[in-house]
Short mmCIF file of C-alpha atoms in Angstrom, two decimals:
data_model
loop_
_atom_site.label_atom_id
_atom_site.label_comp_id
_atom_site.label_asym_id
_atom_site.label_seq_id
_atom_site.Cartn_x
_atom_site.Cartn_y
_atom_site.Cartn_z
CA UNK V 14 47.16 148.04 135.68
CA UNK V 15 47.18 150.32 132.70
CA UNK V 16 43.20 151.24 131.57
CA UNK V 17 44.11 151.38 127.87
CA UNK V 18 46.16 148.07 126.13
CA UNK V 19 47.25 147.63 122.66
CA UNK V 20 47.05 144.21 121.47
CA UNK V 21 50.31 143.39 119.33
CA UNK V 22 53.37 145.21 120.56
CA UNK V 23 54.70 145.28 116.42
CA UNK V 24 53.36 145.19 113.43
CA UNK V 25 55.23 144.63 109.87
CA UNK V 26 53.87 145.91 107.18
CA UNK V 27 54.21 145.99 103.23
CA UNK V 28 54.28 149.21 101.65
CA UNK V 29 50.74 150.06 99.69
CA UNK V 30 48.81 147.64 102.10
CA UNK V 31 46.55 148.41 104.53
CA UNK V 32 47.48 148.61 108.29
CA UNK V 33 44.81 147.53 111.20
CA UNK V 34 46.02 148.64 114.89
CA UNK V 35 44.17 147.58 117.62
CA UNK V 36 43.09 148.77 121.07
CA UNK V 37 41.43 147.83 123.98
CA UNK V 38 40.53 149.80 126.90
CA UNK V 39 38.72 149.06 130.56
CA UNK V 40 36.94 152.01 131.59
CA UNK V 41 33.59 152.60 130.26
CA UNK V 42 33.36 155.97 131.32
CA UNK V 43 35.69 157.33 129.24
CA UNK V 44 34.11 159.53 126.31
CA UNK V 45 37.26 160.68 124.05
CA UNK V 46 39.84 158.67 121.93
CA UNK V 47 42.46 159.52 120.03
CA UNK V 48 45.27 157.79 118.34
CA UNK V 49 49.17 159.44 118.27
CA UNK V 50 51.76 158.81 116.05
CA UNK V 51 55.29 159.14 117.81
CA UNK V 52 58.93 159.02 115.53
CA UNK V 53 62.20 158.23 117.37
CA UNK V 54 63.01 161.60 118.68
CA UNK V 55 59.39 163.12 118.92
CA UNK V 56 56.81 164.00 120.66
CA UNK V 57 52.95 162.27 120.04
CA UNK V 58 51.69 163.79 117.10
CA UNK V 59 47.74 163.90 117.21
CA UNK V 60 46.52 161.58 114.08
CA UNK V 61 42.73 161.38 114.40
CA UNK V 62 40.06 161.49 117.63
CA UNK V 63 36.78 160.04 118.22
CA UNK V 64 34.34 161.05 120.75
CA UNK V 65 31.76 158.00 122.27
CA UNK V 66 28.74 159.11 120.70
CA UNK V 67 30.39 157.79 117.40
CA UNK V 68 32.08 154.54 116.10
CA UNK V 69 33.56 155.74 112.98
CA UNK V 70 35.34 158.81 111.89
CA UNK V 71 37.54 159.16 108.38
CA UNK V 72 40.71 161.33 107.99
CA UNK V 73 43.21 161.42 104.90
CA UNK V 74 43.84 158.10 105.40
CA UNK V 75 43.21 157.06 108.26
CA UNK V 76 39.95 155.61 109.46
CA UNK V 77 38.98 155.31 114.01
CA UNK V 78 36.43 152.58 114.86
CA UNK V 79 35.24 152.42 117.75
CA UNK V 80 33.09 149.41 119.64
CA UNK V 81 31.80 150.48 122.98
CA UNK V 82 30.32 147.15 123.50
CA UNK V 83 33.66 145.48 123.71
CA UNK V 84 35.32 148.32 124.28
CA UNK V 85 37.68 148.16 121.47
CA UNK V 86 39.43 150.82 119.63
CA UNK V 87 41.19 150.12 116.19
CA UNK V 88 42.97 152.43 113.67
CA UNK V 89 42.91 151.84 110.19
CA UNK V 90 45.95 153.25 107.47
CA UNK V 91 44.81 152.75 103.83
CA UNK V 92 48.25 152.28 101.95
CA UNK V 93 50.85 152.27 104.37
CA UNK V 94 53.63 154.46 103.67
CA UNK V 95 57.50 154.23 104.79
CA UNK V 96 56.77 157.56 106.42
CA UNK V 97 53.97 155.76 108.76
CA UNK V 98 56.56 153.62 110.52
CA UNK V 99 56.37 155.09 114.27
CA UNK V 100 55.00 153.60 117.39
CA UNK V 101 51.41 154.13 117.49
CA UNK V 102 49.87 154.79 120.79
CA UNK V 103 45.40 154.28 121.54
CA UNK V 104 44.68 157.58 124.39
CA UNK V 105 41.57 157.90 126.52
CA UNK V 106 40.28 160.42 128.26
CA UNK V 107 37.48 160.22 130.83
CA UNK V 108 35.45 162.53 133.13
CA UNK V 109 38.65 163.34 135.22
CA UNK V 110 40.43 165.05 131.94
CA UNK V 111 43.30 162.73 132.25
CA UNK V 112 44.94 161.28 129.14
CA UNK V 113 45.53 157.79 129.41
CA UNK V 114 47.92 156.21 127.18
CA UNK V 115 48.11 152.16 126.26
CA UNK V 116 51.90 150.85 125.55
CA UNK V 117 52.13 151.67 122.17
CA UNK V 118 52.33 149.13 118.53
CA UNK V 119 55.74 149.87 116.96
CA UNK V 120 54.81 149.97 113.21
CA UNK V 121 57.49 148.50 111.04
CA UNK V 122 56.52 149.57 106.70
CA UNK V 123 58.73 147.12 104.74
CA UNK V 124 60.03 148.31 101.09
CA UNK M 25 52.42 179.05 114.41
CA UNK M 26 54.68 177.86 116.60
CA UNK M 27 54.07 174.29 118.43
CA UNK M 28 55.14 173.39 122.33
CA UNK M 29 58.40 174.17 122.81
CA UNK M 30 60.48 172.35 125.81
CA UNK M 31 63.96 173.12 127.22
CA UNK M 32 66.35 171.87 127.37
CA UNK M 33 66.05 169.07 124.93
CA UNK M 34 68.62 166.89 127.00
CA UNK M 35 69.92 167.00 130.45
CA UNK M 36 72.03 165.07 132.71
CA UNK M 37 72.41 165.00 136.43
CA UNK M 38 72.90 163.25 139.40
CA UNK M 39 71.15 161.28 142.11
CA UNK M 40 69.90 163.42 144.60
CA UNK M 41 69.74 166.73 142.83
CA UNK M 42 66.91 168.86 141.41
CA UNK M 43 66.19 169.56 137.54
CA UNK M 44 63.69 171.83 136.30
CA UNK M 45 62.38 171.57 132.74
CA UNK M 46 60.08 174.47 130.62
CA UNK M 47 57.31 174.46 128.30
CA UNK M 48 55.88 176.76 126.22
CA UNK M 49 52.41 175.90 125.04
CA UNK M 50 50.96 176.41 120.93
CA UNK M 51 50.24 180.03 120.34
CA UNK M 52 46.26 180.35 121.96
CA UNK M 53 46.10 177.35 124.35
CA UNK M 54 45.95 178.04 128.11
CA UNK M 55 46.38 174.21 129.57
CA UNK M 56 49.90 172.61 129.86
CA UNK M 57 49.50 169.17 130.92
CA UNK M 58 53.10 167.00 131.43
CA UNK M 59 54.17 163.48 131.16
CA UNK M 60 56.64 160.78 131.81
CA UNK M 61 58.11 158.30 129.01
CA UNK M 62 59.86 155.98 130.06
CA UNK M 63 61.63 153.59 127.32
CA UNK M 64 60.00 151.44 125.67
CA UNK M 65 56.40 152.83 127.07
CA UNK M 66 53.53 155.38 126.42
CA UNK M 67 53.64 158.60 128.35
CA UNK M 68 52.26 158.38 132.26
CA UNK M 69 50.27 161.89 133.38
CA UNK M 70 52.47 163.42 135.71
CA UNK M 71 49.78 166.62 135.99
CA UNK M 72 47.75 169.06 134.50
CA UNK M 73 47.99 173.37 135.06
CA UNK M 74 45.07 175.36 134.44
CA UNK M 75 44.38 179.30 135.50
CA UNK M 76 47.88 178.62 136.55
CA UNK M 77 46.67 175.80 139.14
CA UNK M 78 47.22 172.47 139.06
CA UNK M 79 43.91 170.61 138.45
CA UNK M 80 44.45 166.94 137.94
CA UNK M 81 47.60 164.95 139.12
CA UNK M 82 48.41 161.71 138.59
CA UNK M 83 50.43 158.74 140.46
CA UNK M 84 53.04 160.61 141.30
CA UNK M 85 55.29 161.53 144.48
CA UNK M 86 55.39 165.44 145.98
CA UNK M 87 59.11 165.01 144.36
CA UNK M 88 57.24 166.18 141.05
CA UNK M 89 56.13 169.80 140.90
CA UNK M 90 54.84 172.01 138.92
CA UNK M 91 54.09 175.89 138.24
CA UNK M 92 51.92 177.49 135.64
CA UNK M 93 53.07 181.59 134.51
CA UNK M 94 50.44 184.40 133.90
CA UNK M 95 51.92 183.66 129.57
CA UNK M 96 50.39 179.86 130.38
CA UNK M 97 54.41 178.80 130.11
CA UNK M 98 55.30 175.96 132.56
CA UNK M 99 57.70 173.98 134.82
CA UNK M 100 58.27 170.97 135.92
CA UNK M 101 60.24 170.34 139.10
CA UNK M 102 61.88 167.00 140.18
CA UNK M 103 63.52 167.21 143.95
CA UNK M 104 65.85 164.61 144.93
CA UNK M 105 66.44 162.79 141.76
CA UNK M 106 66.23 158.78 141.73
CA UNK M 107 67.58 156.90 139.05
CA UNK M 108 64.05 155.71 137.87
CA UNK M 109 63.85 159.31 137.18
CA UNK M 110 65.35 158.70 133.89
CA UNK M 111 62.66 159.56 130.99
CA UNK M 112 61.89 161.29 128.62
CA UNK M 113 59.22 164.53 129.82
CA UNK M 114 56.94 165.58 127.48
CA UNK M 115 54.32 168.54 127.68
CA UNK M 116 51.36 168.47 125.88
CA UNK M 117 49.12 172.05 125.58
CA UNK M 118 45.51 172.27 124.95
CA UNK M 119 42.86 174.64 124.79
CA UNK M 120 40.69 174.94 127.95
CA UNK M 121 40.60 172.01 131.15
CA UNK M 122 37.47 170.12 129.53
CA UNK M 123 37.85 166.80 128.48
CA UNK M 124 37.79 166.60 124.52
CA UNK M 125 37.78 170.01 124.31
CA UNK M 126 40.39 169.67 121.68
CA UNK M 127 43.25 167.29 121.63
CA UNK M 128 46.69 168.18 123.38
CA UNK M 129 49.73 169.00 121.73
CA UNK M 130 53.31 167.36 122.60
CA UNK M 131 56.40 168.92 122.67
CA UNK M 132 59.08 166.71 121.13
CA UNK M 133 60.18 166.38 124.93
CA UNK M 134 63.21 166.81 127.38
CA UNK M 135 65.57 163.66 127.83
CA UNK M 136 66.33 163.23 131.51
CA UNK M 137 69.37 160.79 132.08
CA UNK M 138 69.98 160.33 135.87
CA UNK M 139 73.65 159.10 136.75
#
């Protein structure tokens, strides 16, 4: 089975609220995270990344936790936009350099 | 700057045949890694070119090959062309093999429809 799961395949959303999306993974050996957005019609786009010597890291907007003791990864939008609906997709890479992607969390921002 | 390119951006064929789809990495990466999206779920490493070698493959049959050019441009080769074939392919460039050396790229992908 897939190393890297996403726990809710959607999520709805109200505009201006904060969105949570979560992540779980299975292999302990993997050092690097990172969270894509993907639009209908696009490629991944790279949001934010966090290596395993951290647990939190802060973009413009957008926070990464990360809990290597339950191996949980969760990504954080502070007032979610209409522009933010896409399918998010959780990434892991470990010592072999291959990027692992869970099934993705279709973000739906409601007006 | 430009980003990854792929071509084409869709492409139709038949069982049985062979399809090759390109990729132009960002301006200053050397590694094109590619991918296969099917609908509905996240990308699935197909493999990975480096120093125009392929370092790191993934669950996939000798159907799927791959070159990397002296320019770090790349191809991906599918013989014999099943209809589970169907995806979208996506290349994704980085700088240097190392893991978390910096995050990959994606082109926005070539639609493969198999008939």
């Amino acid at each position: 089975g897939e190393s890297v799961g996403l726990h809710l395949p959607t999520l709805s959303v109200q505009e201006g609220d904060n969105s949570i999306i979560n992540c779980a993974y299975s292999n302990s050996a993997s050092d690097y995270f990172i969270w894509y957005k993907q639009e209908s019609g696009k490629g991944p786009q790279f949001i934010i990344d966090i290596r395993s010597n951290m647990d939190k890291r802060q973009g413009q907007r957008v926070t990464v936790l990360l809990n290597k003791t339950v191996k949980h990864l969760s990504l954080q939008i502070a007032a979610t936009q209409p522009g933010d609906s896409a399918v998010y997709f959780c990434a892991e890479i470990s010592n072999d350099y291959k990027l692992s992607f869970g099934a993705g969390t279709t973000v739906t921002v409601r007006a | 700057d430009a980003g990854v390119t792929q071509s084409p951006t869709h492409l139709i064929k038949t069982r049985g045949q062979q399809v090759t789809l390109r990729c132009s990495p960002k301006s200053g990466h050397d590694t094109v890694s590619w991918y296969q999206q099917a609908l509905g779920q996240g990308p699935q490493f197909i493999f990975q070119y480096y120093e125009e070698e392929e370092r790191q493959r993934g669950n996939f049959p000798d159907r799927f090959s791959g070159h990397q050019f002296p320019n770090y441009s790349s191809e991906l080769n599918v013989n014999a062309l099943l209809l589970g074939d169907s995806a979208l392919y996506l290349c994704a460039s980085s700088l240097g093999q190392g893991p978390g050396n910096q995050p990959q790229h994606f082109g926005d992908g070539t639609r493969l429809s198999i008939l």
